[in-house]
CSV table of C-alpha atoms in Angstrom, one decimal:
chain,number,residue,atom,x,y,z
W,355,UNK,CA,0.0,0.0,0.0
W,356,UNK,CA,2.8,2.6,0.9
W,357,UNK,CA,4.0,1.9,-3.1
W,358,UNK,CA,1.3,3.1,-4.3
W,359,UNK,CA,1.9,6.3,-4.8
W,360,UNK,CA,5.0,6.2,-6.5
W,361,UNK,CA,3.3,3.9,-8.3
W,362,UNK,CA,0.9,6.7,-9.8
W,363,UNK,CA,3.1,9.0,-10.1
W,364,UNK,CA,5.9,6.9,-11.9
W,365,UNK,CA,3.1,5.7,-14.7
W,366,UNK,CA,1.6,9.4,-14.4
W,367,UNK,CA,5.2,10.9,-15.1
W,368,UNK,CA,6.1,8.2,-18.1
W,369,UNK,CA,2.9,9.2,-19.9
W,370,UNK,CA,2.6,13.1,-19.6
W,371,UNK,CA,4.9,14.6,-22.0
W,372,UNK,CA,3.2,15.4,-25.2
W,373,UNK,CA,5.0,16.7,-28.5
W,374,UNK,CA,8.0,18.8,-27.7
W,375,UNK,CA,7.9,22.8,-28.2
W,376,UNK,CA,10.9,23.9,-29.9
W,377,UNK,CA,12.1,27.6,-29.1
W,378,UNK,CA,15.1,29.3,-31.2
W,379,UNK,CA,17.0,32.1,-30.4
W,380,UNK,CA,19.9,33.9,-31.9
W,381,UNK,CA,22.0,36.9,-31.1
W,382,UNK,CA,25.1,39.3,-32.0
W,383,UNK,CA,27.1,40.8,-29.4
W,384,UNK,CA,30.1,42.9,-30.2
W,385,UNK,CA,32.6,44.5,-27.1
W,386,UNK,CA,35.2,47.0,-27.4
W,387,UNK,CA,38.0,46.8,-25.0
W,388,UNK,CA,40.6,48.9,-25.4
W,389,UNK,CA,44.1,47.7,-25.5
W,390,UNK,CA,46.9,48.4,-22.3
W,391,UNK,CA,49.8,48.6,-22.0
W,392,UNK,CA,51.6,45.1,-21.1
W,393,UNK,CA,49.6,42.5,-23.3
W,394,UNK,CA,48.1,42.9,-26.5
W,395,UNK,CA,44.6,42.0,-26.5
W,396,UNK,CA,44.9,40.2,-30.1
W,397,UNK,CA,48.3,38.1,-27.9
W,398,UNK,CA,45.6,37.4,-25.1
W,399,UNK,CA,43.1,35.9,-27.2
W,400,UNK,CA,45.4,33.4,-29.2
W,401,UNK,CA,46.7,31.7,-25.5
W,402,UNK,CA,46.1,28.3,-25.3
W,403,UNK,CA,44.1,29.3,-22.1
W,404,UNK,CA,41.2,30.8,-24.2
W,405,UNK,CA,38.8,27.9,-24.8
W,406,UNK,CA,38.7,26.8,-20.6
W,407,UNK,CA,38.8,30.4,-20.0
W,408,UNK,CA,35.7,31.1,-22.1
W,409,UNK,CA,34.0,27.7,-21.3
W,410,UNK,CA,34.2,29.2,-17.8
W,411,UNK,CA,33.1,32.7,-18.2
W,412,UNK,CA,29.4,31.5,-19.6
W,413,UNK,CA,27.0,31.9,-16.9
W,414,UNK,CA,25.9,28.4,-16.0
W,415,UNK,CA,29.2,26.5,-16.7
W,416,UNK,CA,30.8,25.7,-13.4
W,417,UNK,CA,33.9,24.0,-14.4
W,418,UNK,CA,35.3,22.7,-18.0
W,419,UNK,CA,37.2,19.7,-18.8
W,420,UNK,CA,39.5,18.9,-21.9
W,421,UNK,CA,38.4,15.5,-22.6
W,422,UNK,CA,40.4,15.2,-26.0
W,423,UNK,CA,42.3,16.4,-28.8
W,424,UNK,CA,40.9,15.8,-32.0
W,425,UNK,CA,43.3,17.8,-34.4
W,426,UNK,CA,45.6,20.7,-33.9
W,427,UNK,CA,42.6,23.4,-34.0
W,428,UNK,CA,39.7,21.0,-32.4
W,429,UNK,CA,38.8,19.2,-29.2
W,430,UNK,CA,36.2,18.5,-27.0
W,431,UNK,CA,35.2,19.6,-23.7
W,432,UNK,CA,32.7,19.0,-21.2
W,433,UNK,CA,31.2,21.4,-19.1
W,434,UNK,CA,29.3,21.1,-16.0
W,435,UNK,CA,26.5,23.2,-14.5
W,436,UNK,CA,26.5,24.2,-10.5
W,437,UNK,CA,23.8,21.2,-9.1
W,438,UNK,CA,20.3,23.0,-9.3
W,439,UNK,CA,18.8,21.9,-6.2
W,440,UNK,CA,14.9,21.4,-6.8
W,441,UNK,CA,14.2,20.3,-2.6
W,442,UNK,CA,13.0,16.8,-1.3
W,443,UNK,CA,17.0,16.1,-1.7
W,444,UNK,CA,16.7,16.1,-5.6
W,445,UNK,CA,19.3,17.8,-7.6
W,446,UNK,CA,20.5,17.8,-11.0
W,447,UNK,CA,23.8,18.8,-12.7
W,448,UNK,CA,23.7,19.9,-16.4
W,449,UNK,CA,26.7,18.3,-18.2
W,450,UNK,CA,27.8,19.4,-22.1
W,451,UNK,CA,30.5,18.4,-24.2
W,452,UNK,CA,31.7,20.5,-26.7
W,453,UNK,CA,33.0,20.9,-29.4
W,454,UNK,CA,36.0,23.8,-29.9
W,455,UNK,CA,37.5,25.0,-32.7
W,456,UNK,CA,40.4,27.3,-32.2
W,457,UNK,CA,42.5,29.8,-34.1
W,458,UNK,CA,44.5,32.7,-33.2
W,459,UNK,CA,41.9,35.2,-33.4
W,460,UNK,CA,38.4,33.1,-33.5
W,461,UNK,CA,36.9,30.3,-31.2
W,462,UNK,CA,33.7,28.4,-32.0
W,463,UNK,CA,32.0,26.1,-29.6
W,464,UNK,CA,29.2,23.7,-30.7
W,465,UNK,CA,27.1,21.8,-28.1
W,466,UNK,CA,27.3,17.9,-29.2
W,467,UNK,CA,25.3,16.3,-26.4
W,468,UNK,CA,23.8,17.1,-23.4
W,469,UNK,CA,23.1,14.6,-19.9
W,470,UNK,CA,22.2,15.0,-16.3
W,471,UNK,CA,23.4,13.8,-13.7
W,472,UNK,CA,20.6,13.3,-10.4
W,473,UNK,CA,20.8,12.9,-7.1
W,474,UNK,CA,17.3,12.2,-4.8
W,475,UNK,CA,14.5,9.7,-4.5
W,476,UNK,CA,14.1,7.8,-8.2
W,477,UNK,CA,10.4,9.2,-8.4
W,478,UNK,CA,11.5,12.4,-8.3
W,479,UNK,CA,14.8,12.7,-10.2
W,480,UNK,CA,13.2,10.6,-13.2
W,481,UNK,CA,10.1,13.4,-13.7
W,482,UNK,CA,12.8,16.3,-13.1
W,483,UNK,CA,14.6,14.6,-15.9
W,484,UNK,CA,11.7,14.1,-18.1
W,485,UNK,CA,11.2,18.0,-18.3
W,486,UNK,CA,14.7,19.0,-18.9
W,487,UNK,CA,15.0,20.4,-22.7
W,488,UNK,CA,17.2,19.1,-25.1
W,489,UNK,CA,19.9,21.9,-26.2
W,490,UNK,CA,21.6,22.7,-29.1
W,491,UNK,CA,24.0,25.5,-28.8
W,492,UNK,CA,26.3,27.2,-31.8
W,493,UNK,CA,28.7,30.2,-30.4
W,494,UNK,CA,31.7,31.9,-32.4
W,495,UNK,CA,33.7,34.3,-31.1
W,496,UNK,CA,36.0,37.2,-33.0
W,497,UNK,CA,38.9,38.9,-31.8
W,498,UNK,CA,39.4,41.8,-34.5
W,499,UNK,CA,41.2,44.9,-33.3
W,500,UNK,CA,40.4,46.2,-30.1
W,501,UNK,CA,36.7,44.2,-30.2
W,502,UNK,CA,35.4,40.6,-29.4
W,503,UNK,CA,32.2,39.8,-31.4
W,504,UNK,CA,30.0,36.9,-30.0
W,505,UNK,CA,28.1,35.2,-32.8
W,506,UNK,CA,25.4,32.7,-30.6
W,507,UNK,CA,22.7,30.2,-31.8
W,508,UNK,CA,20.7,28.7,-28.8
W,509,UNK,CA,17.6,25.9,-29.4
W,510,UNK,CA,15.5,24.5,-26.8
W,511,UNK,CA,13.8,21.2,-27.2
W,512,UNK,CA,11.1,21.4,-24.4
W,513,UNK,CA,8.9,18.4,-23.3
W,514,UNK,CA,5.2,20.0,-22.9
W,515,UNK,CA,3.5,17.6,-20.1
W,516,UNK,CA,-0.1,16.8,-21.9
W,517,UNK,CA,-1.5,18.2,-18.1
W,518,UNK,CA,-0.2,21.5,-18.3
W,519,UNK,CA,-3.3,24.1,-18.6
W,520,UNK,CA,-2.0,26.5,-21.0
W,521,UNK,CA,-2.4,26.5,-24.8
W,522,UNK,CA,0.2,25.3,-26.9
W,523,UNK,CA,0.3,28.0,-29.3
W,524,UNK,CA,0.5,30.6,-26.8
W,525,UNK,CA,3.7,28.9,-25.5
W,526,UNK,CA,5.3,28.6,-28.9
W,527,UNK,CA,5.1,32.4,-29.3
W,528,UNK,CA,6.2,33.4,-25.9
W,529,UNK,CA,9.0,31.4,-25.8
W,530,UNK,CA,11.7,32.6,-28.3
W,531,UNK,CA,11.5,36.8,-27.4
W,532,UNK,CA,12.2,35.4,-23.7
W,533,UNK,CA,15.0,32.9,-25.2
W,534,UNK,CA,16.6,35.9,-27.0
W,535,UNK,CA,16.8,38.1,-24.6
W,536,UNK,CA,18.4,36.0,-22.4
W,537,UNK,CA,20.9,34.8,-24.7
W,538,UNK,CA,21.5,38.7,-25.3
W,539,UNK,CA,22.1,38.9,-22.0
W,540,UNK,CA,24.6,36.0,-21.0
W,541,UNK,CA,26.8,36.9,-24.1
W,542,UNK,CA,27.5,40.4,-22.6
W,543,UNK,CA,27.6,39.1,-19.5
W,544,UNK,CA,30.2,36.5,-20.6
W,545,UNK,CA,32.1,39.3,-22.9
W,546,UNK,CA,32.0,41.7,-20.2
W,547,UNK,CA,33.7,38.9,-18.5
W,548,UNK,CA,36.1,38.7,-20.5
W,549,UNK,CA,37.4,41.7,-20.8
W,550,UNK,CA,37.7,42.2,-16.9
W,551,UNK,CA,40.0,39.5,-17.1
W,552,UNK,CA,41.9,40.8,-19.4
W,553,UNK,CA,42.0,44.3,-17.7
W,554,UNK,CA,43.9,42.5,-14.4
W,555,UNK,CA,45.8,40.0,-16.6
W,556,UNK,CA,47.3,42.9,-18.6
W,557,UNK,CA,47.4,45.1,-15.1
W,558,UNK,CA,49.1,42.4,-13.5
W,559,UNK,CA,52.3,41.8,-16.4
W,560,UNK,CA,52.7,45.6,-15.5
W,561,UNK,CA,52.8,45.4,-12.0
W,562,UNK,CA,55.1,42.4,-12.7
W,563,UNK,CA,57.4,44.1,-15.3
């Protein structure tokens, strides 16, 4: 009798996600940072440093991992989110591996699967898991001068549970503006980053010199 619950709720959970709803976002972001004295930022961007350093930088993205090398200009990376704690004990860490192709002056990063990783009662970590979207991700990023341009493509598969009470169509069209803006939002966060960093890296080779 004390199963029963989970019971419900486990065949409840397996049958209420419908047809996914598929929001797409994209976004431009350019930064102008001015070069100092001590470091170059075109000679900051080519270090060998710059794909865990930008991994890093995007909100979400606790810590980054080269997993291999798979030429001289690409490897892959995974990255793992902070554990989002949803109560009862239940948590769940994001985890993405990349893709990274590298140049002196340009970076691109392609999202090439996504996992989670749960920690909690089963009932509850398996319906946590069956709502988390899908992701694909596409980001470039320029170093030309004394700018960094972010070039980002973000797409959300989302499972819509059959019970929830709003109309599909209204989700559809509410999603994307929201998606944009906050991909709009985390690239300046991540560029404005960036450019802090190199502010004290290239304040520190003075202080050093």
């Amino acid at each position: 009798e004390s199963q029963r619950p989970s019971m419900i709720l486990a065949l409840f959970v397996g049958t209420a996600a419908g047809a996914p709803v598929v929001w797409r976002a994209s976004t431009t972001v350019t930064r102008r940072i001015p070069a100092l004295p001590g470091r170059s930022l075109d000679a900051y961007f080519a270090r060998p440093e710059t794909p865990r350093q930008i991994l890093t930088l995007n909100p979400g993205i606790e810590t980054a991992e080269k997993v291999e090398d798979v030429d001289a200009r690409t490897s892959i990376w995974e990255g793992r989110t902070a554990p989002l704690q949803f109560g009862s004990g239940v948590s769940v860490t994001s985890i993405m591996r990349f893709r990274v192709t590298f140049d002196a002056n340009e970076m691109l990063l392609e999202v090439l699967e996504t996992s989670t990783e749960s920690q909690g009662p089963k009932i509850f970590t398996r319906m946590i898991d069956g709502l988390l979207p899908k992701v694909s991700s596409r980001t470039s990023m320029r170093q030309s001068g004394d700018s960094v341009t972010s070039d980002a493509y973000l797409e959300l598969e989302l499972p819509l549970p059959n019970w929830l009470p709003l109309p599909r169509r209204q989700i559809e069209k509410a999603g994307p503006p929201i998606l944009e803006k906050q991909l709009g939002d985390d690239m300046s966060a991540l560029l404005e980053a960036y450019a802090k960093a190199y502010v004290s890296a290239a304040a520190d080779l003075v202080v050093r010199s």
